[in-house]
Amino acid sequence: MRIRPFDSLFGRLSIFTVGVLLLSHFAWYTVIRFERSEMQTRYAVEETTFLVDAVKQHQVRTPNLPLPSRVRLVDQGSSSVPASDPDNNSPFSRFLTDFRESMPSGTMLRIDDSAHPPRLWVLMPNDTQWIVVPLQPLRGGPRTFDKMLFWLIFITIGAAMSALFAAWQVQRPLRTLAGAVGRFGRGQHVAPVAESGPRELRQLTRGFNQMVNDISQTQSDRNVMLAGVAHDLRTPLARLRLRAEMMEDTRSRDGVVRDVDSLTHIVDQFLMFANDTLDTSMPTSVDGLCERAARNFHAVYPSEPPVVLELAAGESFVLPEASLDRILANLLENAHAYGEAPITVSTWRDDGTWCLRVCDSGDGISPANLAAATRPFVRLDPARGGNGHSGLGLAIVDRLTRHAGGDCEIDNRPEGGLRVTMRFQVRA
């Protein structure tokens, strides 16, 4: 299954958090930039209005004193007067609109943008001279670089990193809990998960720990009872076999011996299913053990065709020896009892997964019963209830596979027969 990088809780929190931060920061940047332009224009209008009023007062009260170097008075008929008002596309159009509102009605305005800085020409009603004053530096076009943008990017990156760290801290306990749930679902031992994170997550973790403890205790009690019953049956079965061997009637003796062997096999299955401890045996090559299991099967059933081996995994595919031996023994026995020859054992590597498959050529299992194939003590149909079979074979295979860190999949072959495929992660 392909892993999507943003399909996790952390990935989605990251996208959501960074998206909200970018949207909010750049929205504030746009608003502040617009408001700053408005304030700059308003300030320029107020300062220019004050300067024009100061020149008017100078003309009335102290006409003999010189004006500042950048302020001039030009006669109305002078040839240096700009020709016409600036158009609406001029960068000074907003300034002129606001400035005209602060001047008496009928005031004429001109802009000389050839000078540096640009100059404003003002001719009030009943005046014979233009008042020429310098304009405040207005931003007429887009700025090449804005320090506010630099600080906005710096703050956004810092806020995003902080938010991602907070999101990681929030999802870390949930990821730990999800890992524990996965291990528990595969039948592996799960230690109590530390309760951390928000209150709801702590409550969820506490409930999971309690559930694991209750289920583990129930399974332990069941396994102890099953193991005890199976163990206690061994002695009577041994006595029954001994007495059967002493019977004079050969036909009756063989029948009783077969029944005792079937009961012994069932007891062994019970003991194997009740043994829920982790396998601590040494890892062994799966291909090598498959070859040995095929030879043992042929030795027990010499009249059956030999097991077909398709081993392509190599020596790198290893599993605990005891668990693998039980898995192969149960699957080959199940194929012999319910399927038909040929029986095929295959191994291969599929990307990051080791695969082990055992299949036969019988009738398989009806699709309606496939989901219950690995449930203990379940007989899928009356025809699959022969001597010595308790409905634990596939349940034991599924449990041992999960204990070894793998997954077990049971289905029917298109050409007929049951197919059991076990997959193990290479990194495990």
CSV table of C-alpha atoms in Angstrom, one decimal:
chain,number,residue,atom,x,y,z
A,1,MET,CA,0.0,0.0,0.0
A,2,ARG,CA,1.4,3.4,-1.0
A,3,ILE,CA,2.0,5.7,1.9
A,4,ARG,CA,0.8,9.3,1.5
A,5,PRO,CA,3.1,11.7,3.3
A,6,PHE,CA,0.2,14.0,4.3
A,7,ASP,CA,-2.3,11.4,5.2
A,8,SER,CA,-1.2,11.2,8.8
A,9,LEU,CA,-2.5,13.4,11.6
A,10,PHE,CA,0.8,15.3,11.7
A,11,GLY,CA,0.7,15.9,8.0
A,12,ARG,CA,-2.8,17.2,8.0
A,13,LEU,CA,-2.2,19.3,11.1
A,14,SER,CA,0.9,20.7,9.4
A,15,ILE,CA,-0.9,21.7,6.2
A,16,PHE,CA,-3.8,23.2,8.1
A,17,THR,CA,-1.6,25.1,10.5
A,18,VAL,CA,0.8,26.5,7.9
A,19,GLY,CA,-2.1,27.4,5.6
A,20,VAL,CA,-3.9,29.3,8.3
A,21,LEU,CA,-0.6,31.1,9.3
A,22,LEU,CA,0.1,32.1,5.7
A,23,LEU,CA,-3.4,33.3,5.1
A,24,SER,CA,-3.6,35.3,8.3
A,25,HIS,CA,-0.1,36.9,8.0
A,26,PHE,CA,-0.5,37.9,4.4
A,27,ALA,CA,-4.0,39.2,5.0
A,28,TRP,CA,-2.6,41.4,7.8
A,29,TYR,CA,0.3,42.4,5.5
A,30,THR,CA,-2.2,43.6,2.8
A,31,VAL,CA,-4.3,45.5,5.3
A,32,ILE,CA,-1.3,47.2,6.9
A,33,ARG,CA,0.2,48.0,3.6
A,34,PHE,CA,-3.0,49.6,2.4
A,35,GLU,CA,-3.5,51.5,5.6
A,36,ARG,CA,0.1,52.7,5.6
A,37,SER,CA,-0.4,54.1,2.1
A,38,GLU,CA,-3.6,55.9,3.2
A,39,MET,CA,-1.9,57.3,6.3
A,40,GLN,CA,1.1,58.5,4.1
A,41,THR,CA,-1.3,60.3,1.7
A,42,ARG,CA,-3.2,61.9,4.6
A,43,TYR,CA,0.0,63.1,6.2
A,44,ALA,CA,1.3,64.6,3.0
A,45,VAL,CA,-2.0,66.4,2.4
A,46,GLU,CA,-2.0,67.9,5.9
A,47,GLU,CA,1.6,68.9,5.7
A,48,THR,CA,1.2,70.5,2.3
A,49,THR,CA,-1.9,72.3,3.4
A,50,PHE,CA,-0.1,73.7,6.4
A,51,LEU,CA,2.8,74.8,4.2
A,52,VAL,CA,0.5,76.6,1.7
A,53,ASP,CA,-1.3,78.4,4.6
A,54,ALA,CA,2.1,79.4,6.0
A,55,VAL,CA,3.1,81.0,2.6
A,56,LYS,CA,-0.3,82.8,2.5
A,57,GLN,CA,0.3,84.2,6.0
A,58,HIS,CA,3.9,85.2,4.9
A,59,GLN,CA,2.5,87.2,2.0
A,60,VAL,CA,0.1,89.1,4.3
A,61,ARG,CA,2.2,89.7,7.3
A,62,THR,CA,5.9,89.7,6.3
A,63,PRO,CA,6.1,90.1,2.5
A,64,ASN,CA,9.6,91.6,2.7
A,65,LEU,CA,11.2,88.5,4.3
A,66,PRO,CA,12.6,85.9,1.9
A,67,LEU,CA,10.9,82.5,1.5
A,68,PRO,CA,12.6,79.1,2.1
A,69,SER,CA,14.7,77.9,-0.9
A,70,ARG,CA,12.2,75.3,-2.0
A,71,VAL,CA,9.2,77.6,-1.8
A,72,ARG,CA,8.5,80.1,-4.6
A,73,LEU,CA,5.9,82.5,-5.8
A,74,VAL,CA,5.3,82.6,-9.6
A,75,ASP,CA,3.2,85.1,-11.5
A,76,GLN,CA,0.0,83.7,-13.0
A,77,GLY,CA,1.1,84.5,-16.6
A,78,SER,CA,4.5,83.0,-16.3
A,79,SER,CA,5.6,80.5,-19.0
A,80,SER,CA,7.0,78.1,-16.5
A,81,VAL,CA,3.5,77.2,-15.2
A,82,PRO,CA,2.7,73.5,-16.0
A,83,ALA,CA,0.3,73.1,-18.8
A,84,SER,CA,-2.6,71.2,-17.3
A,85,ASP,CA,-3.9,69.1,-14.4
A,86,PRO,CA,-2.5,65.5,-14.1
A,87,ASP,CA,-4.8,62.7,-15.4
A,88,ASN,CA,-6.5,60.2,-13.2
A,89,ASN,CA,-3.8,57.6,-13.8
A,90,SER,CA,-1.2,59.8,-12.2
A,91,PRO,CA,0.4,58.5,-9.0
A,92,PHE,CA,-0.6,61.9,-7.5
A,93,SER,CA,-4.3,61.6,-8.3
A,94,ARG,CA,-5.3,60.4,-4.8
A,95,PHE,CA,-3.2,63.1,-3.2
A,96,LEU,CA,-4.7,65.9,-5.4
A,97,THR,CA,-8.2,64.7,-4.7
A,98,ASP,CA,-7.7,64.9,-1.0
A,99,PHE,CA,-5.8,68.1,-1.2
A,100,ARG,CA,-8.4,69.8,-3.3
A,101,GLU,CA,-11.0,69.1,-0.6
A,102,SER,CA,-8.9,71.0,1.9
A,103,MET,CA,-8.6,74.1,-0.4
A,104,PRO,CA,-11.2,76.8,-1.2
A,105,SER,CA,-13.5,76.1,-4.0
A,106,GLY,CA,-12.1,77.1,-7.4
A,107,THR,CA,-8.4,76.5,-6.5
A,108,MET,CA,-6.3,75.5,-9.4
A,109,LEU,CA,-3.7,72.8,-9.0
A,110,ARG,CA,-0.7,71.7,-11.1
A,111,ILE,CA,2.0,69.1,-10.6
A,112,ASP,CA,5.5,69.5,-11.9
A,113,ASP,CA,6.9,65.9,-11.8
A,114,SER,CA,10.0,66.8,-13.8
A,115,ALA,CA,11.6,68.4,-10.8
A,116,HIS,CA,13.1,66.4,-7.9
A,117,PRO,CA,11.3,66.3,-5.6
A,118,PRO,CA,8.0,66.9,-7.5
A,119,ARG,CA,6.4,70.4,-7.0
A,120,LEU,CA,2.9,71.4,-6.4
A,121,TRP,CA,1.5,74.6,-7.9
A,122,VAL,CA,-1.4,76.1,-6.1
A,123,LEU,CA,-3.4,79.1,-7.4
A,124,MET,CA,-6.2,80.2,-5.0
A,125,PRO,CA,-9.2,82.3,-6.1
A,126,ASN,CA,-8.5,86.0,-6.3
A,127,ASP,CA,-4.7,85.3,-6.2
A,128,THR,CA,-2.3,86.6,-8.9
A,129,GLN,CA,0.6,84.3,-8.0
A,130,TRP,CA,1.1,80.6,-7.9
A,131,ILE,CA,2.4,79.1,-4.7
A,132,VAL,CA,5.0,76.5,-5.5
A,133,VAL,CA,5.9,74.0,-2.7
A,134,PRO,CA,7.7,70.7,-2.7
A,135,LEU,CA,5.7,67.5,-2.4
A,136,GLN,CA,6.2,64.8,0.2
A,137,PRO,CA,7.9,61.7,-1.3
A,138,LEU,CA,4.9,59.5,-2.3
A,139,ARG,CA,5.3,56.0,-3.5
A,140,GLY,CA,4.1,56.2,-7.1
A,141,GLY,CA,4.6,52.5,-8.0
A,142,PRO,CA,5.3,49.1,-6.5
A,143,ARG,CA,8.3,49.0,-4.2
A,144,THR,CA,11.3,46.9,-5.2
A,145,PHE,CA,11.8,45.7,-1.6
A,146,ASP,CA,9.8,46.1,1.5
A,147,LYS,CA,11.4,45.6,4.9
A,148,MET,CA,7.9,44.7,6.3
A,149,LEU,CA,7.8,41.8,3.8
A,150,PHE,CA,11.1,40.5,5.1
A,151,TRP,CA,9.9,40.6,8.7
A,152,LEU,CA,6.6,39.1,7.7
A,153,ILE,CA,8.4,36.1,6.1
A,154,PHE,CA,10.7,35.8,9.1
A,155,ILE,CA,7.8,35.8,11.5
A,156,THR,CA,5.7,33.4,9.4
A,157,ILE,CA,8.6,30.9,9.3
A,158,GLY,CA,9.1,31.2,13.0
A,159,ALA,CA,5.4,30.8,13.7
A,160,ALA,CA,5.1,27.8,11.3
A,161,MET,CA,8.0,26.0,12.9
A,162,SER,CA,6.6,26.6,16.4
A,163,ALA,CA,3.2,25.4,15.2
A,164,LEU,CA,4.7,22.3,13.6
A,165,PHE,CA,6.5,21.5,16.8
A,166,ALA,CA,3.2,21.8,18.7
A,167,ALA,CA,1.4,19.6,16.2
A,168,TRP,CA,4.2,17.0,16.5
A,169,GLN,CA,3.9,17.1,20.3
A,170,VAL,CA,0.1,16.6,20.1
A,171,GLN,CA,0.2,13.7,17.6
A,172,ARG,CA,3.2,11.9,19.2
A,173,PRO,CA,1.1,10.2,22.0
A,174,LEU,CA,-1.6,9.3,19.4
A,175,ARG,CA,1.1,7.7,17.2
A,176,THR,CA,2.4,5.7,20.1
A,177,LEU,CA,-1.2,4.6,20.8
A,178,ALA,CA,-1.8,3.7,17.2
A,179,GLY,CA,1.4,1.6,17.2
A,180,ALA,CA,0.3,-0.3,20.3
A,181,VAL,CA,-3.1,-0.9,18.8
A,182,GLY,CA,-1.5,-2.3,15.7
A,183,ARG,CA,0.8,-4.7,17.7
A,184,PHE,CA,-2.2,-5.8,19.8
A,185,GLY,CA,-4.2,-6.5,16.7
A,186,ARG,CA,-1.4,-8.7,15.4
A,187,GLY,CA,-1.4,-10.7,18.7
A,188,GLN,CA,1.9,-9.3,19.9
A,189,HIS,CA,2.7,-8.4,23.5
A,190,VAL,CA,1.8,-4.8,24.3
A,191,ALA,CA,3.2,-3.0,27.4
A,192,PRO,CA,0.9,-0.3,29.0
A,193,VAL,CA,1.0,2.9,27.0
A,194,ALA,CA,2.1,6.0,28.9
A,195,GLU,CA,-0.8,8.4,29.4
A,196,SER,CA,0.2,11.7,28.0
A,197,GLY,CA,-1.2,14.5,25.8
A,198,PRO,CA,-4.7,16.2,26.1
A,199,ARG,CA,-7.3,15.0,28.5
A,200,GLU,CA,-9.3,13.2,25.9
A,201,LEU,CA,-6.2,11.4,24.6
A,202,ARG,CA,-5.3,10.4,28.2
A,203,GLN,CA,-8.8,9.0,28.7
A,204,LEU,CA,-8.5,7.0,25.4
A,205,THR,CA,-5.1,5.6,26.4
A,206,ARG,CA,-6.4,4.7,29.9
A,207,GLY,CA,-9.3,2.8,28.3
A,208,PHE,CA,-7.0,1.0,25.9
A,209,ASN,CA,-4.7,-0.1,28.7
A,210,GLN,CA,-7.6,-1.4,30.7
A,211,MET,CA,-9.0,-3.2,27.6
A,212,VAL,CA,-5.6,-4.8,26.9
A,213,ASN,CA,-5.3,-5.9,30.5
A,214,ASP,CA,-8.8,-7.4,30.6
A,215,ILE,CA,-8.4,-9.2,27.3
A,216,SER,CA,-5.0,-10.5,28.3
A,217,GLN,CA,-6.3,-11.8,31.6
A,218,THR,CA,-9.2,-13.5,29.8
A,219,GLN,CA,-6.9,-15.1,27.3
A,220,SER,CA,-4.5,-16.2,30.0
A,221,ASP,CA,-7.3,-17.8,32.0
A,222,ARG,CA,-8.6,-19.5,28.9
A,223,ASN,CA,-5.2,-20.8,27.9
A,224,VAL,CA,-4.5,-22.1,31.4
A,225,MET,CA,-7.8,-23.9,31.5
A,226,LEU,CA,-7.3,-25.3,28.0
A,227,ALA,CA,-3.7,-26.4,28.7
A,228,GLY,CA,-4.8,-28.0,32.0
A,229,VAL,CA,-7.6,-30.0,30.4
A,230,ALA,CA,-5.4,-31.1,27.5
A,231,HIS,CA,-2.5,-32.0,29.8
A,232,ASP,CA,-4.8,-34.1,32.1
A,233,LEU,CA,-6.1,-36.0,29.0
A,234,ARG,CA,-2.7,-37.2,28.1
A,235,THR,CA,-2.5,-39.8,30.8
A,236,PRO,CA,-5.9,-41.5,30.2
A,237,LEU,CA,-5.1,-41.5,26.4
A,238,ALA,CA,-1.8,-43.2,27.1
A,239,ARG,CA,-3.5,-45.9,29.1
A,240,LEU,CA,-6.2,-46.3,26.5
A,241,ARG,CA,-3.6,-46.8,23.8
A,242,LEU,CA,-1.7,-49.4,25.9
A,243,ARG,CA,-4.9,-51.3,26.5
A,244,ALA,CA,-5.8,-51.1,22.9
A,245,GLU,CA,-2.5,-52.6,21.9
A,246,MET,CA,-3.3,-55.6,24.2
A,247,MET,CA,-6.6,-56.3,22.5
A,248,GLU,CA,-6.7,-59.6,20.6
A,249,ASP,CA,-9.2,-58.5,18.0
A,250,THR,CA,-7.1,-56.9,15.3
A,251,ARG,CA,-9.9,-55.0,13.7
A,252,SER,CA,-11.2,-53.5,17.0
A,253,ARG,CA,-7.6,-52.8,18.1
A,254,ASP,CA,-6.8,-50.8,14.9
A,255,GLY,CA,-10.0,-48.8,15.3
A,256,VAL,CA,-9.4,-47.9,18.9
A,257,VAL,CA,-5.7,-47.0,18.1
A,258,ARG,CA,-6.9,-44.7,15.3
A,259,ASP,CA,-9.4,-43.0,17.7
A,260,VAL,CA,-6.7,-42.6,20.4
A,261,ASP,CA,-4.3,-41.1,17.9
A,262,SER,CA,-7.0,-38.7,16.7
A,263,LEU,CA,-7.7,-37.6,20.3
A,264,THR,CA,-3.9,-37.3,20.9
A,265,HIS,CA,-3.6,-35.0,17.9
A,266,ILE,CA,-6.5,-32.9,19.2
A,267,VAL,CA,-4.8,-32.6,22.6
A,268,ASP,CA,-1.5,-31.6,20.9
A,269,GLN,CA,-3.4,-28.9,19.0
A,270,PHE,CA,-5.0,-27.6,22.2
A,271,LEU,CA,-1.6,-27.4,23.9
A,272,MET,CA,-0.1,-25.6,20.9
A,273,PHE,CA,-3.0,-23.1,20.8
A,274,ALA,CA,-2.8,-22.5,24.5
A,275,ASN,CA,0.9,-21.8,24.3
A,276,ASP,CA,0.7,-18.0,23.8
A,277,THR,CA,4.2,-17.1,24.8
A,278,LEU,CA,6.6,-15.4,22.4
A,279,ASP,CA,8.9,-17.6,20.4
A,280,THR,CA,12.5,-17.2,21.6
A,281,SER,CA,14.0,-19.9,19.3
A,282,MET,CA,16.9,-18.9,16.9
A,283,PRO,CA,16.0,-17.5,13.5
A,284,THR,CA,16.4,-19.9,10.7
A,285,SER,CA,16.3,-19.7,6.9
A,286,VAL,CA,12.7,-20.1,5.7
A,287,ASP,CA,13.8,-21.7,2.4
A,288,GLY,CA,15.9,-24.3,4.2
A,289,LEU,CA,13.2,-25.2,6.7
A,290,CYS,CA,10.6,-25.4,3.8
A,291,GLU,CA,12.8,-28.0,2.2
A,292,ARG,CA,13.1,-30.0,5.4
A,293,ALA,CA,9.3,-29.8,6.0
A,294,ALA,CA,8.7,-31.1,2.5
A,295,ARG,CA,11.0,-34.1,3.1
A,296,ASN,CA,9.3,-34.8,6.4
A,297,PHE,CA,5.9,-34.6,4.8
A,298,HIS,CA,6.9,-37.1,2.1
A,299,ALA,CA,8.4,-39.4,4.7
A,300,VAL,CA,5.1,-39.4,6.7
A,301,TYR,CA,2.9,-39.8,3.6
A,302,PRO,CA,5.0,-41.7,1.0
A,303,SER,CA,2.0,-42.4,-1.2
A,304,GLU,CA,1.3,-38.7,-1.7
A,305,PRO,CA,3.0,-36.7,-4.5
A,306,PRO,CA,6.0,-34.7,-3.2
A,307,VAL,CA,5.5,-31.1,-2.2
A,308,VAL,CA,6.3,-28.7,-5.0
A,309,LEU,CA,8.8,-26.1,-3.9
A,310,GLU,CA,9.2,-22.6,-5.5
A,311,LEU,CA,11.7,-21.0,-3.2
A,312,ALA,CA,13.1,-17.6,-4.4
A,313,ALA,CA,13.5,-15.6,-1.2
A,314,GLY,CA,17.1,-16.6,-0.4
A,315,GLU,CA,19.0,-16.9,2.8
A,316,SER,CA,18.0,-13.4,4.0
A,317,PHE,CA,14.5,-14.5,4.8
A,318,VAL,CA,14.6,-15.8,8.3
A,319,LEU,CA,12.0,-16.5,11.0
A,320,PRO,CA,12.0,-18.1,14.5
A,321,GLU,CA,12.5,-21.8,13.9
A,322,ALA,CA,9.9,-23.2,16.3
A,323,SER,CA,7.1,-20.9,15.0
A,324,LEU,CA,8.0,-21.6,11.3
A,325,ASP,CA,8.1,-25.3,11.9
A,326,ARG,CA,4.6,-25.3,13.5
A,327,ILE,CA,3.3,-23.0,10.7
A,328,LEU,CA,4.5,-25.3,7.9
A,329,ALA,CA,3.4,-28.5,9.8
A,330,ASN,CA,-0.1,-27.2,10.3
A,331,LEU,CA,-0.5,-25.9,6.7
A,332,LEU,CA,0.8,-29.1,5.1
A,333,GLU,CA,-1.3,-31.2,7.4
A,334,ASN,CA,-4.4,-29.0,6.6
A,335,ALA,CA,-3.6,-29.3,2.8
A,336,HIS,CA,-3.3,-33.1,3.1
A,337,ALA,CA,-6.5,-33.5,5.1
A,338,TYR,CA,-8.8,-31.1,3.1
A,339,GLY,CA,-7.1,-30.4,-0.1
A,340,GLU,CA,-5.6,-32.3,-3.0
A,341,ALA,CA,-2.2,-32.7,-4.6
A,342,PRO,CA,-0.1,-31.0,-5.7
A,343,ILE,CA,0.7,-29.0,-2.7
A,344,THR,CA,3.0,-26.0,-3.4
A,345,VAL,CA,5.2,-24.0,-1.0
A,346,SER,CA,6.5,-20.7,-2.4
A,347,THR,CA,8.7,-17.9,-1.0
A,348,TRP,CA,9.7,-14.6,-2.6
A,349,ARG,CA,10.4,-11.0,-1.9
A,350,ASP,CA,7.9,-8.3,-3.0
A,351,ASP,CA,9.5,-4.8,-2.5
A,352,GLY,CA,9.7,-4.4,1.3
A,353,THR,CA,7.9,-7.6,2.1
A,354,TRP,CA,8.9,-11.3,2.5
A,355,CYS,CA,6.2,-13.7,1.3
A,356,LEU,CA,5.6,-17.3,2.3
A,357,ARG,CA,2.7,-19.1,0.6
A,358,VAL,CA,1.2,-22.7,0.9
A,359,CYS,CA,-1.5,-23.7,-1.5
A,360,ASP,CA,-3.3,-26.9,-2.5
A,361,SER,CA,-5.4,-28.0,-5.4
A,362,GLY,CA,-8.6,-29.0,-3.6
A,363,ASP,CA,-12.0,-27.4,-3.5
A,364,GLY,CA,-10.9,-24.5,-1.2
A,365,ILE,CA,-13.3,-22.8,1.2
A,366,SER,CA,-16.6,-21.2,0.3
A,367,PRO,CA,-16.3,-17.4,0.1
A,368,ALA,CA,-18.9,-17.0,2.8
A,369,ASN,CA,-16.6,-18.9,5.3
A,370,LEU,CA,-13.3,-17.3,4.5
A,371,ALA,CA,-13.7,-14.6,7.1
A,372,ALA,CA,-14.1,-17.3,9.8
A,373,ALA,CA,-11.2,-19.5,8.6
A,374,THR,CA,-8.8,-18.3,11.3
A,375,ARG,CA,-11.3,-18.4,14.2
A,376,PRO,CA,-10.5,-21.1,16.8
A,377,PHE,CA,-12.8,-24.1,17.1
A,378,VAL,CA,-14.7,-23.2,14.0
A,379,ARG,CA,-15.5,-26.0,11.5
A,380,LEU,CA,-16.1,-24.4,8.1
A,381,ASP,CA,-18.3,-27.2,6.9
A,382,PRO,CA,-19.2,-30.7,7.9
A,383,ALA,CA,-16.9,-32.2,5.3
A,384,ARG,CA,-13.9,-30.6,7.0
A,385,GLY,CA,-14.4,-32.4,10.3
A,386,GLY,CA,-12.4,-35.6,9.9
A,387,ASN,CA,-10.6,-37.6,12.6
A,388,GLY,CA,-8.2,-35.6,14.8
A,389,HIS,CA,-9.2,-32.2,13.7
A,390,SER,CA,-10.5,-29.5,16.1
A,391,GLY,CA,-10.7,-26.4,13.9
A,392,LEU,CA,-7.5,-24.9,15.4
A,393,GLY,CA,-5.0,-25.4,12.5
A,394,LEU,CA,-5.5,-22.1,10.6
A,395,ALA,CA,-6.1,-20.3,13.9
A,396,ILE,CA,-2.7,-21.5,15.1
A,397,VAL,CA,-1.1,-20.4,11.8
A,398,ASP,CA,-2.6,-17.0,12.1
A,399,ARG,CA,-1.5,-16.5,15.7
A,400,LEU,CA,2.0,-17.6,15.1
A,401,THR,CA,2.3,-15.4,12.0
A,402,ARG,CA,1.1,-12.3,13.9
A,403,HIS,CA,3.5,-13.2,16.8
A,404,ALA,CA,6.3,-13.2,14.2
A,405,GLY,CA,5.3,-9.7,13.0
A,406,GLY,CA,3.5,-10.8,9.9
A,407,ASP,CA,0.0,-10.8,8.4
A,408,CYS,CA,-1.8,-13.9,7.2
A,409,GLU,CA,-4.2,-13.8,4.2
A,410,ILE,CA,-6.4,-16.8,3.3
A,411,ASP,CA,-8.2,-17.0,0.0
A,412,ASN,CA,-9.0,-19.4,-2.9
A,413,ARG,CA,-6.9,-19.9,-6.0
A,414,PRO,CA,-8.6,-19.0,-9.3
A,415,GLU,CA,-7.8,-22.5,-10.6
A,416,GLY,CA,-9.1,-24.1,-7.4
A,417,GLY,CA,-7.6,-24.8,-4.0
A,418,LEU,CA,-6.9,-23.0,-0.8
A,419,ARG,CA,-4.1,-20.4,-0.7
A,420,VAL,CA,-2.5,-19.2,2.5
A,421,THR,CA,-0.2,-16.2,2.1
A,422,MET,CA,2.0,-14.8,4.9
A,423,ARG,CA,3.8,-11.5,4.6
A,424,PHE,CA,6.6,-10.2,6.8
A,425,GLN,CA,8.2,-6.8,6.7
A,426,VAL,CA,11.8,-6.9,5.5
A,427,ARG,CA,12.9,-4.3,8.1
A,428,ALA,CA,11.4,-6.5,10.9
